[in-house]
CSV table of C-alpha atoms and ligand atoms in Angstrom, one decimal:
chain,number,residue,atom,x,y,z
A,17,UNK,CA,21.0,-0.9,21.6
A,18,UNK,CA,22.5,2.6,21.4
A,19,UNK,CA,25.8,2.6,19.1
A,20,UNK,CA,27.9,5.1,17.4
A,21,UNK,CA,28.8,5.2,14.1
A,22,UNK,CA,32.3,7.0,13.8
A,23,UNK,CA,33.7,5.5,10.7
A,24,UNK,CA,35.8,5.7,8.0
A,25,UNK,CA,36.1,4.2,4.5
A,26,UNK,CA,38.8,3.6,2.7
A,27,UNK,CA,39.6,2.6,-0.8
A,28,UNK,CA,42.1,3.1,-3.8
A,29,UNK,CA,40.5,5.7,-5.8
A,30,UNK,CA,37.8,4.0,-8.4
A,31,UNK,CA,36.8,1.4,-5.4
A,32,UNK,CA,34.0,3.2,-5.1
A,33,UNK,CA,34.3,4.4,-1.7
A,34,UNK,CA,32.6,7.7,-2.6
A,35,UNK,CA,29.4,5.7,-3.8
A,36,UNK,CA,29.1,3.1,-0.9
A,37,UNK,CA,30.2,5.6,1.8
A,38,UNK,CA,27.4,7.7,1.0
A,39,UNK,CA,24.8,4.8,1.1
A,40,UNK,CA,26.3,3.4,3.7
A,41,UNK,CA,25.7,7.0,5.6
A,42,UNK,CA,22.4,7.4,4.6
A,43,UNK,CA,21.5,3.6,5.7
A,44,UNK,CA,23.0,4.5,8.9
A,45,UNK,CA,21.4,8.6,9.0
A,46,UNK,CA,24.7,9.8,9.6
A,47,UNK,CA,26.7,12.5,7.6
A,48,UNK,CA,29.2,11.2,4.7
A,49,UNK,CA,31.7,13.8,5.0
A,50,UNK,CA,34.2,13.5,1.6
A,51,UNK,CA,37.2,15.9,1.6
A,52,UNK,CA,37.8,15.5,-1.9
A,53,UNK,CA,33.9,16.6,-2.2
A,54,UNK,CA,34.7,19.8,-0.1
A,55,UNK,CA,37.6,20.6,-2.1
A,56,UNK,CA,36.1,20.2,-5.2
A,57,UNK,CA,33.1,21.9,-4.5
A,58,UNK,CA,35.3,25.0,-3.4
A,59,UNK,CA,37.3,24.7,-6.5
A,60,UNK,CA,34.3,25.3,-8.6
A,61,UNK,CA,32.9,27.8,-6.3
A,62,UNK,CA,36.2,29.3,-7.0
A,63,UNK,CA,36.6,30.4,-3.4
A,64,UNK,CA,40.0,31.2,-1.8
A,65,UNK,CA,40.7,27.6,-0.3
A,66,UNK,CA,39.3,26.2,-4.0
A,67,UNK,CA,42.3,28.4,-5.6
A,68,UNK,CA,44.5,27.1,-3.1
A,69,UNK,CA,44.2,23.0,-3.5
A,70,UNK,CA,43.5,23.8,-7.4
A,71,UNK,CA,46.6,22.7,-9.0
A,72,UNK,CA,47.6,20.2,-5.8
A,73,UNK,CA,44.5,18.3,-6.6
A,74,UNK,CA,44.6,18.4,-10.1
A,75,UNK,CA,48.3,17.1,-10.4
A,76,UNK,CA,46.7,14.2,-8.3
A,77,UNK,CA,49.2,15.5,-5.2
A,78,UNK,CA,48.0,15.6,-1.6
A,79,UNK,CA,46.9,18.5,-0.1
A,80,UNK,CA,48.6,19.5,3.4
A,81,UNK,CA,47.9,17.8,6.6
A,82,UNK,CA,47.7,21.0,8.3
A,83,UNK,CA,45.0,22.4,5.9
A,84,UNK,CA,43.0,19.2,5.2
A,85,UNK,CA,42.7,18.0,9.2
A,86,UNK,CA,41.4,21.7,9.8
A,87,UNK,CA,38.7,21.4,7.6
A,88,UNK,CA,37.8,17.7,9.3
A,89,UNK,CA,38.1,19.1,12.4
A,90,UNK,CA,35.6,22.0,11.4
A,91,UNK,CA,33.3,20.4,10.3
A,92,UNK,CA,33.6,17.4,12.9
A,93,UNK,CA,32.7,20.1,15.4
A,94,UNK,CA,28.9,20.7,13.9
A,95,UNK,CA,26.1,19.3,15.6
A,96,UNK,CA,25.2,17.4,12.7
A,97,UNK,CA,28.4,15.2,13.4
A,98,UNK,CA,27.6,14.6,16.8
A,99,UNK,CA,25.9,11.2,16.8
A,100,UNK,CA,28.4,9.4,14.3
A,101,UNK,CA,29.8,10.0,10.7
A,102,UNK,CA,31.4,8.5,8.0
A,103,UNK,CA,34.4,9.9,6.7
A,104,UNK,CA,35.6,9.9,3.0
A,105,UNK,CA,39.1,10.4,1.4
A,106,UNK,CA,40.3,11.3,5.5
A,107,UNK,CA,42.6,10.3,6.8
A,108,UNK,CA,45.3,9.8,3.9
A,109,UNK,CA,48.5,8.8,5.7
A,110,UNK,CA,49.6,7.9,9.3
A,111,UNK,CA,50.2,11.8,10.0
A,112,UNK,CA,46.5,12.4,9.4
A,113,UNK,CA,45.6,9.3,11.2
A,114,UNK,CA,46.9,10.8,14.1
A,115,UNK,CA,45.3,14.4,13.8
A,116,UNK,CA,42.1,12.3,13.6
A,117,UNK,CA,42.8,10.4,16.6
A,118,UNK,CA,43.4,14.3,18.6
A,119,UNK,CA,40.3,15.8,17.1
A,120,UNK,CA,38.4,12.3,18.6
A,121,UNK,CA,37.5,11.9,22.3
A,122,UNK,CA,39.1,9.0,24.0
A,123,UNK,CA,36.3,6.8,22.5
A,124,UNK,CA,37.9,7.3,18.8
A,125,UNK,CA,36.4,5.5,15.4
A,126,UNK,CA,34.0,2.6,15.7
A,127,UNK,CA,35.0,1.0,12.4
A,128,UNK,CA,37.2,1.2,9.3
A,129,UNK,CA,35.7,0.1,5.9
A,130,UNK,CA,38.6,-0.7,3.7
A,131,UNK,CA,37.2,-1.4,-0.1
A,132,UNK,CA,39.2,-4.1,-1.5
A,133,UNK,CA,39.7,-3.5,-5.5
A,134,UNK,CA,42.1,-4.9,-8.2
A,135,UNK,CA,44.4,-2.1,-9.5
A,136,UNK,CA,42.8,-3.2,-13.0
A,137,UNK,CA,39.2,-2.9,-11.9
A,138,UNK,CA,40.0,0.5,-10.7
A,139,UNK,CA,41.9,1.6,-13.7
A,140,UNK,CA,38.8,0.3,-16.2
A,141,UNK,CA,36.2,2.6,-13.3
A,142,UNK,CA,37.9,5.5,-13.3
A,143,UNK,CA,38.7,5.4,-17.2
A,144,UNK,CA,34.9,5.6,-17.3
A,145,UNK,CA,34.4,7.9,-14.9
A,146,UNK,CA,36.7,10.7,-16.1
A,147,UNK,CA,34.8,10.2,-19.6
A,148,UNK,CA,31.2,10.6,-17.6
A,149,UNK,CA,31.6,13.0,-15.0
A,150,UNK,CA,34.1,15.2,-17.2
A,151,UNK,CA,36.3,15.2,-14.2
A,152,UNK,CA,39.4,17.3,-15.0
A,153,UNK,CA,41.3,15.5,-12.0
A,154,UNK,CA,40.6,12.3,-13.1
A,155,UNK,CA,43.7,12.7,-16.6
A,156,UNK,CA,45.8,9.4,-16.8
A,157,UNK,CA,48.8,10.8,-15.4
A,158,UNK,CA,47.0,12.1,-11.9
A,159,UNK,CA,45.1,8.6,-11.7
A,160,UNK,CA,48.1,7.0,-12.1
A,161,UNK,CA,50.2,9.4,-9.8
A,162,UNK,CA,47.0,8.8,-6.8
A,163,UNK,CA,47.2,4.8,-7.4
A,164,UNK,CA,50.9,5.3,-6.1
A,165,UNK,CA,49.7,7.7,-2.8
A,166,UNK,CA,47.1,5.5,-2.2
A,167,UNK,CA,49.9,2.2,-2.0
A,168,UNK,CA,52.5,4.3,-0.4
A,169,UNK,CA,50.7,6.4,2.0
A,170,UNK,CA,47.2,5.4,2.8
A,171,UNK,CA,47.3,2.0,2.4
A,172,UNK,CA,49.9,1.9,5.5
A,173,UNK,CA,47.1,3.5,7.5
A,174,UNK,CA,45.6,0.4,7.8
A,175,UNK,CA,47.9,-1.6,9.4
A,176,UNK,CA,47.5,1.2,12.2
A,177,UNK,CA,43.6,0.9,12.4
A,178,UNK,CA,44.3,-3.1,12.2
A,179,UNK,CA,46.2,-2.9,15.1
A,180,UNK,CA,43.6,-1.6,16.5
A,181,UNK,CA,41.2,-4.1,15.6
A,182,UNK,CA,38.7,-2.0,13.7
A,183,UNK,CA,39.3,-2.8,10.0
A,184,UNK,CA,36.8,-4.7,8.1
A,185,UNK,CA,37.9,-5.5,4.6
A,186,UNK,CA,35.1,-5.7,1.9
A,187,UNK,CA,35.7,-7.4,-1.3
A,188,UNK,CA,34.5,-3.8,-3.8
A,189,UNK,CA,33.7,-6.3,-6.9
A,190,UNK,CA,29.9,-6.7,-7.5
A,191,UNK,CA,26.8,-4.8,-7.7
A,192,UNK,CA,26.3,-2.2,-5.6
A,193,UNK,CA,23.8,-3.6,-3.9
A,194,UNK,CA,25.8,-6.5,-2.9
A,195,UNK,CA,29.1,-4.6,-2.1
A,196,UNK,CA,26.3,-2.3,0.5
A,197,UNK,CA,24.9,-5.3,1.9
A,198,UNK,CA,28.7,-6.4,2.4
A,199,UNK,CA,29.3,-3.3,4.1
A,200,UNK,CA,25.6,-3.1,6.2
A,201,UNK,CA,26.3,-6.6,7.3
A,202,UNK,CA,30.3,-6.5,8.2
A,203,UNK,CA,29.3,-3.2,10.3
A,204,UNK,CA,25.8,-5.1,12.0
A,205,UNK,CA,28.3,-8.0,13.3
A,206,UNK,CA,30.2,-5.1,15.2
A,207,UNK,CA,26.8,-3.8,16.5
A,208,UNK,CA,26.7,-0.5,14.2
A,209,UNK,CA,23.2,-0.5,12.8
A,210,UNK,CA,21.1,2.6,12.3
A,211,UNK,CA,19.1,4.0,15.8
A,212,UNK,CA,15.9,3.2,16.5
A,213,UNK,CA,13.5,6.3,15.6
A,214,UNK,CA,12.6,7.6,18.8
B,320,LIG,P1,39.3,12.1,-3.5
B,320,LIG,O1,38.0,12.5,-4.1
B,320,LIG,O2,39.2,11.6,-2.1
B,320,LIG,O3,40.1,11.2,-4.4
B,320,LIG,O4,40.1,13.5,-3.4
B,320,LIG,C1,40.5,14.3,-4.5
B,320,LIG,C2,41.7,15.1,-4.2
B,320,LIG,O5,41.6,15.9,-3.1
B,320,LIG,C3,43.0,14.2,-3.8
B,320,LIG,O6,43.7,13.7,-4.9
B,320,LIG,C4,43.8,15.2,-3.0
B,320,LIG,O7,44.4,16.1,-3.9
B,320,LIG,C5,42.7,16.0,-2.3
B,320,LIG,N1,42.4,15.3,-1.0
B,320,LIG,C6,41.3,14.7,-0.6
B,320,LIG,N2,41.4,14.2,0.6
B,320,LIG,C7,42.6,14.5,1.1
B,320,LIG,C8,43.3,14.3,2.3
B,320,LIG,N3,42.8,13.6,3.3
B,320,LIG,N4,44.6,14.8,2.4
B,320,LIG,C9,45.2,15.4,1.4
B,320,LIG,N5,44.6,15.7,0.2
B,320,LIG,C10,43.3,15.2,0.1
């Protein structure tokens, strides 16, 4: 069976969407492509867009639609994207959802993964995280201030892709083995599974 894997996962942050996305991609041999990854790899390379989203991200604000969907649609456009995806942190709001849908052909996303987390579990993740990683985003006040985005904006975008009948909703509390298996499985039963080697 020949599928496509054009997905997206999406999770309050501390759900650990960045984690199983990217297993999820590899499992699947597609690209995981994070926004927040790009810009914080620019920030650090202190290039021109990094200077730009510098203080947006770092007050836990969203960057613009206009600049954020023209990086997807970038790098959307290289080869490596071709066969399938996973998108990470994109899109944010019902705006972006519909700058995805125009940089898409007709066909649009296969499947949605939306990371279901309690607000506390998330909280007590990203409390440790921020003492880890040394993640100068990750202060109290922007965790807090991206909590309320993610429940005001993105969340909202799910009731579009519901609509649309694409949305499966994994319970994020486990290992991470079992929350990937979640994932592998909820995605086999829609016929997304990696490509035979050929
Ligand atoms: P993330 O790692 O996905 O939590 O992203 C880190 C930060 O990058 C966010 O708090 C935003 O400031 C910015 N960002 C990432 N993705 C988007 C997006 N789709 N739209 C706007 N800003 C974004």
């Amino acid at each position: 069976m020949t599928s496509t894997a054009r997905l997206v996962i999406v999770g309050p942050q501390g759900s650990g969407k960045g984690t199983q996305g990217a297993r999820i991609a590899e499992a699947l041999g597609i690209p995981a492509i994070s926004t927040g990854d790009v810009f914080r790899a620019n920030i650090k390379a202190g290039t021109p867009l990094g200077e730009q989203v510098k203080a947006i991200t770092a007050a836990g604000n969203l960057v613009s639609d206009e600049l954020t969907g023209r990086i997807v649609r970038d790098r959307l456009a290289q080869d490596d994207a071709a066969g399938g995806f996973l998108l990470d942190g994109y899109p944010r709001n019902v705006r972006q959802v519909e700058d995805l849908d125009g940089f898409l052909d007709a066909a649009g996303l296969d499947a949605v993964i939306e990371l279901s987390v309690p607000r506390d579990e998330s909280m007590a993740r990203l409390a440790l995280r921020a003492k880890e990683q040394g993640r100068t985003d990750d202060t109290d006040e922007a965790i807090a201030k991206r909590l309320s985005i993610y429940e005001r904006e993105t969340a909202p975008i799910l009731d579009v892709y519901r609509e649309r009948g694409i949305v499966d909703t994994i319970d994020g509390v486990g290992s991470l083995d079992e929350i990937t298996a979640r994932i592998t499985d909820a995605l086999a039963a829609r016929g997304i599974t990696r490509p035979a080697a050929v």
